[in-house]
Each structure stands twice: as structure tokens, then as C-alpha cells.
Amino acid sequence: MEKRKIDRIEFLLIILFVFLYSLAASLVSLNRYWQYNAFWYDFGILDTTIWKLSRFQFPFISQLNPPFGKIVWADHFNPSVIFLSPLYWFTKKPEIILISQSLFVGLSACVAYLMAQKFIKNRIVRISLIVSFLGYVGLQNALYTDVHNIVFSLFPLMLTLWAMYQKKWKLYWIFLIITTGFQENMAVLAIMLGLFLLLKKEKEVKVGLLTILFGFIYVLLATKILIPFLGGNYVYQPAVPHVWYEWITRFFYPTGIKFRSIILTFATFGFLPIASFASFPLIIEHYLERFVLNTAATRWDLGFHYNALLSPIMFLSSLELIIRIQKSTVLKKFLSFWALGTICIVVFLHRFYLHGPLMLATHPVFYQETQDAKFLDRFISQIPRSGLLMTQNNIAAHFTHGNTILLNKNYEIIKPDAIAVDLRDGQNANNFFPLSFSETNFLVASVSADLNYEKKSVTDSEIIFIRK
């Protein structure tokens, strides 16, 4: 078979894989939203921001400082989300943001393939890198759990890496600025990317130093000047260890969860990044940020969205090393075996060991849960959409285009125009965040006795209070 025809088949296979992956991610995230398993944090804040920007309004978020609100950039400095606002010129449905996130990840993989196609000669190696990129369960979990700034940043980040390898430096700076604009801590990644440029075999000293300088200036400007100016202190300050040895102990302990997270990540990419010295700053900084500078256990495993950046980081590490291995007449002979083994590892981890969440797209019971949640559609159809609404975390995610806050004990001070709660037993505890189920019941009892509110019981457990 002639080379051109084989190239076309390879290209079509990759496009088909990316399409099916994006479709599965969209179906899973959409159905979780329709099942009321999406939450105000982080879906609500990001979606409200994009919606208001699409209406040429300042993105004030009521929840950040109820009842008056606070501009979102006083919380996370993410001006690049303005590029997402045109989505709401074509539809008013929040589902478009969930679909777009899946497409952004798919496009990221397409950029990764273009890079692999240019620099990697072995077809099966190119395919294995894309399988690793998308098959990484840490990335799947990011798509499974609502929407996040960081996940949207993957596409411009991959374009940054593409421009870097193509030596298109004007585009490199444009894409890098857009990437850092999705969240202030992306500037730290820019610093590490600058170090990568200094350490890689084909060094780019000038661009590397300028990238490091840009990252430092950006992160200091965002966290020390802009965010405090817009709304007070930067609330995401790193938990810096007080003594030197905590840098080591926090990195490795508890070993069960942290070591497992690292091993599974490297395994997904066939352990190749271990030998990519130039990528060490990117990899080590990522884990320092999650394991050492943050004490929240939710950041230590493969759950949520905290691993999303590792797909492009590990891809970059693997690509850089493969380019070098190809020049070795001995080592390059083993690349095909490595690639086949890596694909097998990814399939095993996804299908049998970690049970990647995108498998839900093929499970009939998952779609039945969507049908079972239809009764909540009838409930929210009776909740007023004008004025200030106070409601629980999972219901608030369906009121992102208005003024919405989560359940708050200080309702008498905030004076919401409507309060809506679903008090069914057996719900996810996160539905009532930041309150507990018992605290929510106490809140309902208090509002029921408040003469300023009229109570409407849709069912025994579904209650709406309207301020008189």
C-alpha cells in the first residue's frame, strides 16, 4: 500500500478516535448536568462569567460576596474566558459550555497529533501518544466533573507548544498570553516552560529567559496587584512549608495516594517522561503545587480536574525524548514495542483498573438515571428566575444566567427574593454545600417561621420560599 494512502488511513483513524472521544465526553458531561450532578462550583461561576461577558456586562458573581457580588477576577484572574463568550450569541443553553469543553480537549489532541506527525517517523508511536493524551484518566475525570478554566486552557497551551516547535515565535507569545489568561497560576507553568526551553537539547535561550520573565511578571501582577485591587486578598495563597523537610515529606506522604497518582500518570505515557530531563521542571512543579503547596486531599489523586495539565506536559516530555531516541540506531528499534505496550497499558487502566468515567457513555443505566431525574425539571420550572435566588449547589447550576447564591445561614441579612430546596433523603452531600443536610433542614425551619417569606410546597421535599 502506498505511503500516501497509509497516511490518510492513519489520519482518519486519529480523527475518528478524537471525534468519538469528544462525543463520549459531551454525552457524559451533559447527562450528569441533566441528572443534577453538576455543581455551582465550578460550573456555575465559569458559566455565569461567560454569559455576562456575552451580554457585554461586567462578570459580577453574587455568590462571591452575597448579596452584592464581586467581579470574578477578584477570585481567579481569567480574562481569556472572554474568548468563549461568543458561544452565547448562538444559544442561551448552558449545555453549550459543556460541549465546548469536550471539543477544546479534542482540538488539543488534534494539535498534539500534528506535532507528532511532523517530528515522529513511527506511525504506531504517533498513535500511542494520542491514545495516552486522551486516555489518561486524570484528563477524563476533568471532563467528568463539570467545567473548569484549566481544561479550556489545554487548547491554547497545545497551540503554544506547537508554535514553539515550529519556531513561530509571534504565535508562541500570542498563545502563551491566552493560556496564562485562563487562570493566574498558569503563569507558573509558563516559568517552567521557559526552563524547558533552556534545558532541551535544541536550546532557545533568549525565548526561554523571556518566557521565565513573563511568567514572573504575570503571576506577581495578577496575585499581588490586580486581584487584591479588584476584591481584597488573594485567597488561593500556597501553603508554604514552615520547615525545610516538609518539602520532602509533603511531596511523598501519604505515600499510598500520592505515589499511586504519580505511578499511574507515568504508566499512561509508558514511563518515558522519567528520562526527559528537560521536562523535570514542568513535572516537578506541577506535583509541588498539588502535593506540597496545597493541603487539600482532593488534589492528590486522579480525581477532579487537577491532573488535566499533565496530559500536555507528559506529551511534551515524551515527544522531546522520542525525537532524540529516533536518532539512535539501536534504541529506535524498540519504539514500536514501547508504543504497543503503552497502548495496552492505557486500555487496561481505562477499562479494567481505573474504570475511566467516559465509559459511562456506553452504559444504558447511566442514561436511565437522566430519565429518573426528570422530576427535578418540574421543580425548577416553578422557581422564579428573576431577583436573587438562594438554592442548593446542584440546583444552582441550572440558574447560572441570573443572580444566584448557595444556601447561607445568614439569609436574614442577605434577603434573597426566593429560596429553593430539595430535602429528599439520600442525596449527595455536595448538593447542600456549603451547608450540611442537617443545617439545611434547620435553615428551612427558620425560613418557614419567618413572616417575610411565603412558603410553597411543590412536594413534601421540594420547597420554595418567596419573599413578600
Coordinates of C-alpha atoms in Angstrom, one line a residue:
M1 CA 0.0 0.0 0.0
E2 CA 1.4 3.4 -1.0
K3 CA 2.6 5.7 1.7
R4 CA 0.0 8.5 0.9
K5 CA -2.9 6.0 1.4
I6 CA -1.4 4.8 4.7
D7 CA -1.0 8.4 5.9
R8 CA -4.7 9.0 5.0
I9 CA -5.8 6.0 6.9
E10 CA -3.8 6.9 9.9
F11 CA -5.2 10.5 9.8
L12 CA -8.8 9.2 9.5
L13 CA -8.3 6.8 12.4
I14 CA -7.0 9.7 14.7
I15 CA -9.9 12.0 13.6
L16 CA -12.4 9.2 14.3
F17 CA -10.8 8.5 17.7
V18 CA -10.9 12.2 18.7
F19 CA -14.5 12.5 17.4
L20 CA -15.7 9.5 19.4
Y21 CA -13.8 10.7 22.5
S22 CA -15.3 14.2 22.3
L23 CA -18.7 12.7 21.7
A24 CA -18.4 10.4 24.7
A25 CA -17.1 13.3 26.9
S26 CA -20.0 15.5 25.8
L27 CA -22.6 12.8 26.4
V28 CA -21.2 12.1 29.9
S29 CA -21.0 15.7 31.0
L30 CA -24.4 16.6 29.5
N31 CA -26.2 13.7 31.2
R32 CA -24.6 14.5 34.5
Y33 CA -25.9 18.0 34.2
W34 CA -29.3 16.8 33.3
Q35 CA -29.1 14.4 36.3
Y36 CA -28.5 17.4 38.6
N37 CA -25.0 16.1 39.3
A38 CA -23.3 19.3 38.2
F39 CA -22.5 21.9 40.8
W40 CA -22.3 25.6 41.1
Y41 CA -18.6 25.2 41.9
D42 CA -17.0 25.3 39.3
F43 CA -19.7 25.1 36.6
G44 CA -21.8 28.0 37.9
I45 CA -19.1 30.6 38.3
L46 CA -17.5 29.9 34.9
D47 CA -20.8 29.8 33.1
T48 CA -22.1 32.9 34.7
T49 CA -18.9 34.7 33.8
I50 CA -19.1 33.7 30.1
W51 CA -22.8 34.5 30.0
K52 CA -22.4 38.0 31.4
L53 CA -19.4 38.7 29.1
S54 CA -21.5 37.6 26.1
R55 CA -24.0 40.3 27.2
F56 CA -21.2 42.9 27.5
Q57 CA -21.7 43.0 31.2
F58 CA -19.0 43.0 33.9
P59 CA -18.9 39.5 35.3
F60 CA -20.1 40.1 38.9
I61 CA -20.8 36.9 40.7
S62 CA -23.3 37.2 43.6
Q63 CA -22.0 34.1 45.4
L64 CA -18.5 35.6 45.8
N65 CA -19.9 38.3 48.1
P66 CA -23.6 37.9 48.7
P67 CA -25.8 39.7 48.1
F68 CA -24.0 42.4 46.2
G69 CA -21.5 40.2 44.4
K70 CA -17.9 40.6 43.4
I71 CA -16.2 40.7 40.0
V72 CA -15.0 37.2 39.1
W73 CA -11.4 38.4 38.5
A74 CA -11.1 39.2 42.2
D75 CA -11.3 35.4 42.7
H76 CA -9.5 33.9 39.8
F77 CA -7.9 36.1 37.2
N78 CA -9.2 34.5 34.0
P79 CA -9.7 37.2 31.3
S80 CA -9.2 34.7 28.5
V81 CA -12.7 33.3 29.1
I82 CA -13.9 36.3 27.1
F83 CA -12.9 34.2 24.0
L84 CA -15.7 31.8 25.0
S85 CA -18.4 34.4 25.2
P86 CA -19.4 34.3 21.5
L87 CA -20.8 30.8 22.2
Y88 CA -23.8 32.5 23.8
W89 CA -24.5 34.6 20.8
F90 CA -25.9 31.5 19.1
T91 CA -27.7 29.8 22.0
K92 CA -28.8 30.5 25.6
K93 CA -28.5 26.9 26.8
P94 CA -25.7 26.3 29.4
E95 CA -25.1 22.9 27.7
I96 CA -23.0 24.7 25.1
I97 CA -20.2 25.2 27.6
L98 CA -20.1 21.5 28.5
I99 CA -19.9 20.6 24.8
S100 CA -17.3 23.2 24.1
Q101 CA -15.1 21.9 26.9
S102 CA -15.1 18.5 25.3
L103 CA -14.3 20.0 21.9
F104 CA -11.5 22.0 23.3
V105 CA -9.9 18.8 24.6
G106 CA -10.4 17.1 21.3
L107 CA -8.8 20.0 19.5
S108 CA -5.9 19.8 21.9
A109 CA -5.3 16.2 20.9
C110 CA -5.5 17.2 17.2
V111 CA -2.7 19.8 17.8
A112 CA -0.7 17.1 19.6
Y113 CA -1.1 14.8 16.6
L114 CA 0.1 17.5 14.2
M115 CA 3.2 17.9 16.3
A116 CA 3.7 14.1 16.4
Q117 CA 3.1 13.8 12.7
K118 CA 5.9 16.3 12.0
F119 CA 8.5 15.1 14.3
I120 CA 7.9 11.3 14.8
K121 CA 8.5 8.9 12.0
N122 CA 7.0 5.8 13.5
R123 CA 3.2 5.6 13.0
I124 CA 2.4 3.4 15.9
V125 CA 4.4 5.7 18.2
R126 CA 2.3 8.7 17.0
I127 CA -0.9 6.9 17.6
S128 CA 0.2 5.8 21.1
L129 CA 0.9 9.4 22.1
I130 CA -2.6 10.4 21.2
V131 CA -4.1 7.4 23.0
S132 CA -2.1 8.3 26.1
F133 CA -3.0 12.0 25.8
L134 CA -6.8 11.3 25.7
G135 CA -6.8 8.0 27.5
Y136 CA -5.3 9.5 30.7
V137 CA -7.9 9.0 33.4
G138 CA -6.8 12.2 35.1
L139 CA -8.0 14.1 32.0
Q140 CA -11.2 12.1 31.7
N141 CA -12.0 13.0 35.3
A142 CA -11.6 16.6 34.5
L143 CA -14.2 16.3 31.7
Y144 CA -16.5 14.3 34.0
T145 CA -16.6 16.9 36.8
D146 CA -18.3 19.9 35.4
V147 CA -16.3 22.7 33.6
H148 CA -13.0 24.3 34.6
N149 CA -10.8 27.2 33.4
I150 CA -7.8 24.9 33.4
V151 CA -9.4 22.4 31.0
F152 CA -10.2 25.1 28.5
S153 CA -6.6 26.3 28.7
L154 CA -5.4 23.0 27.2
F155 CA -6.1 24.0 23.6
P156 CA -4.2 27.3 23.7
L157 CA -1.4 25.5 25.6
M158 CA -1.0 22.9 22.9
L159 CA -1.0 25.7 20.3
T160 CA 1.8 27.3 22.4
L161 CA 3.8 24.1 22.2
W162 CA 3.1 23.7 18.5
A163 CA 4.3 27.3 17.8
M164 CA 7.4 26.6 20.0
Y165 CA 8.4 23.5 17.9
Q166 CA 7.6 25.3 14.7
K167 CA 9.7 28.3 15.9
K168 CA 6.8 30.6 15.1
W169 CA 7.6 33.0 17.9
K170 CA 4.9 35.6 17.3
L171 CA 2.2 33.0 17.5
Y172 CA 4.0 31.4 20.5
W173 CA 3.6 34.7 22.5
I174 CA 0.0 35.2 21.5
F175 CA -1.0 31.6 22.5
L176 CA 1.1 31.8 25.7
I177 CA -0.6 35.0 26.8
I178 CA -4.0 33.5 26.1
T179 CA -3.1 30.3 28.0
T180 CA -2.0 32.2 31.1
G181 CA -5.1 34.3 30.9
F182 CA -7.3 31.3 31.7
Q183 CA -6.0 31.2 35.3
E184 CA -3.4 33.2 37.2
N185 CA -1.4 30.1 38.3
M186 CA -0.8 29.2 34.6
A187 CA 1.9 31.8 34.7
V188 CA 3.9 29.4 36.9
L189 CA 3.6 26.8 34.2
A190 CA 5.0 29.5 31.8
I191 CA 8.0 29.9 34.0
M192 CA 8.6 26.1 33.9
L193 CA 8.1 26.2 30.1
G194 CA 10.9 28.8 30.0
L195 CA 13.2 26.4 31.9
F196 CA 12.2 23.7 29.5
L197 CA 13.4 25.9 26.6
L198 CA 16.7 26.4 28.4
L199 CA 17.2 22.7 29.2
K200 CA 16.1 20.9 26.0
K201 CA 18.7 19.7 23.5
E202 CA 17.9 22.4 20.9
K203 CA 18.0 25.3 23.4
E204 CA 16.1 28.5 22.9
V205 CA 18.0 30.7 25.4
K206 CA 16.5 34.1 24.5
V207 CA 12.9 32.9 24.3
G208 CA 13.4 30.8 27.4
L209 CA 14.6 33.7 29.5
L210 CA 11.9 36.0 28.2
T211 CA 9.3 33.3 29.0
I212 CA 10.5 33.0 32.6
L213 CA 10.5 36.8 33.0
F214 CA 7.0 37.0 31.5
G215 CA 5.7 34.3 33.9
F216 CA 7.2 36.0 36.9
I217 CA 5.7 39.4 36.0
Y218 CA 2.3 37.9 35.1
V219 CA 1.9 35.9 38.3
L220 CA 3.0 38.8 40.5
L221 CA 0.9 41.3 38.7
A222 CA -2.2 39.1 38.9
T223 CA -1.9 37.9 42.5
K224 CA -0.2 40.9 44.2
I225 CA -1.8 43.8 42.3
L226 CA -4.9 43.1 40.1
I227 CA -6.7 40.5 42.2
P228 CA -6.2 42.5 45.5
F229 CA -7.2 45.7 43.8
L230 CA -10.4 44.1 42.5
G231 CA -11.5 42.4 45.7
G232 CA -9.2 42.0 48.6
N233 CA -6.5 39.5 49.4
Y234 CA -5.7 36.6 47.0
V235 CA -7.4 33.7 48.7
Y236 CA -5.5 30.9 47.0
Q237 CA -2.2 31.6 48.6
P238 CA 0.1 28.5 48.6
A239 CA 0.6 26.7 51.9
V240 CA 4.3 27.1 52.0
P241 CA 6.1 24.6 54.4
H242 CA 7.5 26.2 57.6
V243 CA 10.5 23.9 57.8
W244 CA 12.7 22.6 55.0
Y245 CA 12.0 18.8 55.4
E246 CA 8.3 19.4 54.9
W247 CA 9.1 20.0 51.2
I248 CA 10.1 16.3 51.1
T249 CA 7.5 14.8 53.5
R250 CA 4.6 16.6 51.9
F251 CA 5.7 15.5 48.5
F252 CA 5.6 11.8 49.3
Y253 CA 3.2 11.4 52.3
P254 CA 0.7 9.9 52.4
T255 CA 2.6 7.6 50.0
G256 CA -0.4 5.5 49.1
I257 CA -2.4 8.1 47.3
K258 CA 0.4 10.4 46.1
F259 CA 2.8 7.7 44.9
R260 CA -0.1 5.9 43.2
S261 CA -1.1 9.0 41.4
I262 CA 2.4 9.6 40.1
I263 CA 2.9 6.0 39.0
L264 CA -0.4 5.8 37.2
T265 CA 0.3 9.0 35.4
F266 CA 3.8 7.9 34.2
A267 CA 2.4 4.5 33.3
T268 CA -0.2 6.1 31.0
F269 CA 2.7 7.5 29.0
G270 CA 4.8 4.3 29.1
F271 CA 7.1 5.8 31.7
L272 CA 9.0 7.6 29.0
P273 CA 8.8 11.1 30.7
I274 CA 11.0 9.7 33.5
A275 CA 14.0 10.1 31.2
S276 CA 13.1 13.5 29.8
F277 CA 15.4 15.7 31.9
A278 CA 14.3 19.0 30.2
S279 CA 10.7 18.3 31.4
F280 CA 11.6 17.8 35.0
P281 CA 10.7 21.5 36.0
L282 CA 7.3 21.2 34.4
I283 CA 6.5 17.8 36.1
I284 CA 8.0 18.6 39.5
E285 CA 6.4 22.0 39.8
H286 CA 3.0 20.5 38.9
Y287 CA 3.3 18.0 41.8
L288 CA 4.8 20.5 44.2
E289 CA 1.8 22.8 43.6
R290 CA -0.7 19.9 44.3
F291 CA 1.2 17.8 46.9
V292 CA 3.3 20.4 48.9
L293 CA 1.8 23.8 48.5
N294 CA -1.8 22.6 49.0
T295 CA -3.1 20.5 51.9
A296 CA -6.4 19.5 50.3
A297 CA -6.5 15.7 49.8
T298 CA -8.8 16.2 46.8
R299 CA -5.8 17.3 44.8
W300 CA -3.6 14.3 45.5
D301 CA -5.3 11.6 43.4
L302 CA -6.5 11.4 39.8
G303 CA -9.9 12.8 40.6
F304 CA -11.5 16.1 39.7
H305 CA -9.7 18.4 37.2
Y306 CA -6.3 18.8 38.9
N307 CA -4.5 16.4 36.6
A308 CA -5.7 17.9 33.3
L309 CA -2.4 19.7 32.6
L310 CA -0.5 16.5 32.9
S311 CA -1.7 15.3 29.5
P312 CA 0.1 18.1 27.6
I313 CA 3.1 18.1 30.0
M314 CA 3.6 14.3 29.7
F315 CA 3.0 14.5 25.9
L316 CA 5.7 17.2 25.6
S317 CA 8.1 15.1 27.8
S318 CA 7.5 12.0 25.6
L319 CA 7.8 13.9 22.3
E320 CA 11.1 15.5 23.3
L321 CA 12.6 12.2 24.3
I322 CA 11.3 10.3 21.2
I323 CA 12.8 12.8 18.9
R324 CA 16.2 12.0 20.5
I325 CA 15.6 8.3 20.5
Q326 CA 14.9 8.3 16.8
K327 CA 18.5 9.4 16.2
S328 CA 19.8 6.2 17.9
T329 CA 20.1 3.3 15.5
V330 CA 19.8 0.9 18.5
L331 CA 17.1 2.5 20.6
K332 CA 14.7 3.4 17.8
K333 CA 14.2 -0.3 17.1
F334 CA 12.4 -0.6 20.4
L335 CA 10.0 2.3 19.9
S336 CA 7.3 0.2 18.2
F337 CA 7.3 -2.3 21.2
W338 CA 7.1 0.6 23.6
A339 CA 4.2 2.1 21.7
L340 CA 2.2 -1.1 21.6
G341 CA 2.9 -1.8 25.3
T342 CA 1.8 1.8 26.2
I343 CA -1.4 1.4 24.3
C344 CA -2.1 -1.8 26.2
I345 CA -1.4 -0.1 29.5
V346 CA -3.8 2.8 28.7
V347 CA -6.5 0.4 27.7
F348 CA -6.0 -1.7 30.8
L349 CA -6.0 1.3 33.1
H350 CA -9.1 2.8 31.4
R351 CA -11.2 -0.3 31.0
F352 CA -10.2 -2.6 33.9
Y353 CA -8.2 -0.9 36.7
L354 CA -9.4 2.7 37.0
H355 CA -12.6 2.4 35.0
G356 CA -12.4 5.6 33.1
P357 CA -15.5 7.7 33.6
L358 CA -16.1 8.2 29.9
M359 CA -17.1 4.5 29.8
L360 CA -20.4 5.7 31.1
A361 CA -21.2 6.9 27.6
T362 CA -21.8 3.3 26.6
H363 CA -23.8 2.3 29.7
P364 CA -27.6 2.2 29.4
V365 CA -28.1 2.5 33.1
F366 CA -26.4 5.9 33.0
Y367 CA -29.0 7.3 30.6
Q368 CA -31.8 5.8 32.7
E369 CA -30.6 8.0 35.6
T370 CA -31.2 11.0 33.4
Q371 CA -34.8 9.9 32.9
D372 CA -35.1 9.3 36.7
A373 CA -34.1 12.9 37.4
K374 CA -36.9 14.4 35.2
F375 CA -39.0 15.2 38.3
L376 CA -36.5 17.9 39.2
D377 CA -37.1 19.6 35.9
R378 CA -40.7 20.1 37.0
F379 CA -39.4 21.5 40.3
I380 CA -37.1 24.1 38.9
S381 CA -39.7 25.2 36.3
Q382 CA -41.6 26.7 39.3
I383 CA -38.6 28.5 40.8
P384 CA -38.6 32.3 39.9
R385 CA -35.7 33.3 37.7
S386 CA -35.9 37.0 38.5
G387 CA -34.3 38.6 41.6
L388 CA -31.8 37.0 43.9
L389 CA -32.2 33.2 44.2
M390 CA -30.7 31.2 47.1
T391 CA -30.6 27.5 46.4
Q392 CA -28.5 24.4 46.8
N393 CA -25.4 23.5 44.9
N394 CA -26.8 21.2 42.3
I395 CA -29.9 23.2 41.5
A396 CA -27.9 26.5 41.4
A397 CA -26.0 25.0 38.4
H398 CA -29.3 25.4 36.4
F399 CA -29.7 29.1 37.3
T400 CA -26.3 30.4 36.1
H401 CA -27.7 33.2 33.9
G402 CA -29.3 35.1 36.8
N403 CA -28.3 36.2 40.3
T404 CA -27.8 33.0 42.3
I405 CA -26.2 32.2 45.6
L406 CA -25.8 29.0 47.6
L407 CA -27.6 28.2 50.8
N408 CA -26.5 30.5 53.6
K409 CA -27.4 30.7 57.3
N410 CA -27.4 34.5 57.1
Y411 CA -30.4 34.6 54.8
E412 CA -32.0 37.4 57.0
I413 CA -29.1 39.7 56.2
I414 CA -28.9 38.7 52.5
K415 CA -32.6 38.8 52.0
P416 CA -32.9 36.6 48.8
D417 CA -36.1 37.1 46.8
A418 CA -36.5 33.3 46.6
I419 CA -35.2 30.3 48.4
A420 CA -35.5 26.8 46.9
V421 CA -34.5 23.5 48.4
D422 CA -34.9 19.8 47.7
L423 CA -34.9 17.9 51.0
R424 CA -35.0 14.3 49.8
D425 CA -33.0 11.8 51.8
G426 CA -30.0 10.0 50.4
Q427 CA -28.7 12.9 48.3
N428 CA -25.0 13.7 47.5
A429 CA -23.7 15.7 50.5
N430 CA -22.2 18.2 48.0
N431 CA -25.8 19.1 46.9
F432 CA -26.0 21.2 50.1
F433 CA -22.6 22.7 50.1
P434 CA -21.5 24.8 52.0
L435 CA -24.1 23.6 54.5
S436 CA -24.8 20.1 55.7
F437 CA -28.1 18.3 55.2
S438 CA -29.0 18.9 58.9
E439 CA -28.0 22.6 58.6
T440 CA -30.2 22.9 55.5
N441 CA -33.2 21.4 57.5
F442 CA -32.5 24.0 60.2
L443 CA -32.4 26.7 57.6
V444 CA -35.8 25.6 56.2
A445 CA -37.3 25.6 59.6
S446 CA -36.1 29.1 60.2
V447 CA -37.4 30.4 56.9
S448 CA -40.7 28.6 57.5
A449 CA -41.2 30.6 60.7
D450 CA -40.2 33.9 59.0
L451 CA -43.2 36.1 58.3
N452 CA -41.3 37.8 55.5
Y453 CA -41.5 34.7 53.3
E454 CA -44.4 32.8 51.8
K455 CA -43.9 29.0 51.7
K456 CA -44.8 26.9 48.6
S457 CA -44.5 23.2 48.9
V458 CA -44.2 21.7 45.5
T459 CA -44.0 18.2 47.1
D460 CA -43.2 17.1 50.6
S461 CA -39.5 17.6 50.0
E462 CA -39.4 20.3 47.3
I463 CA -40.0 23.7 48.9
I464 CA -39.9 27.2 47.5
F465 CA -40.0 30.4 49.7
I466 CA -40.9 33.7 48.1
R467 CA -40.1 37.0 49.8
K468 CA -43.2 39.0 50.4

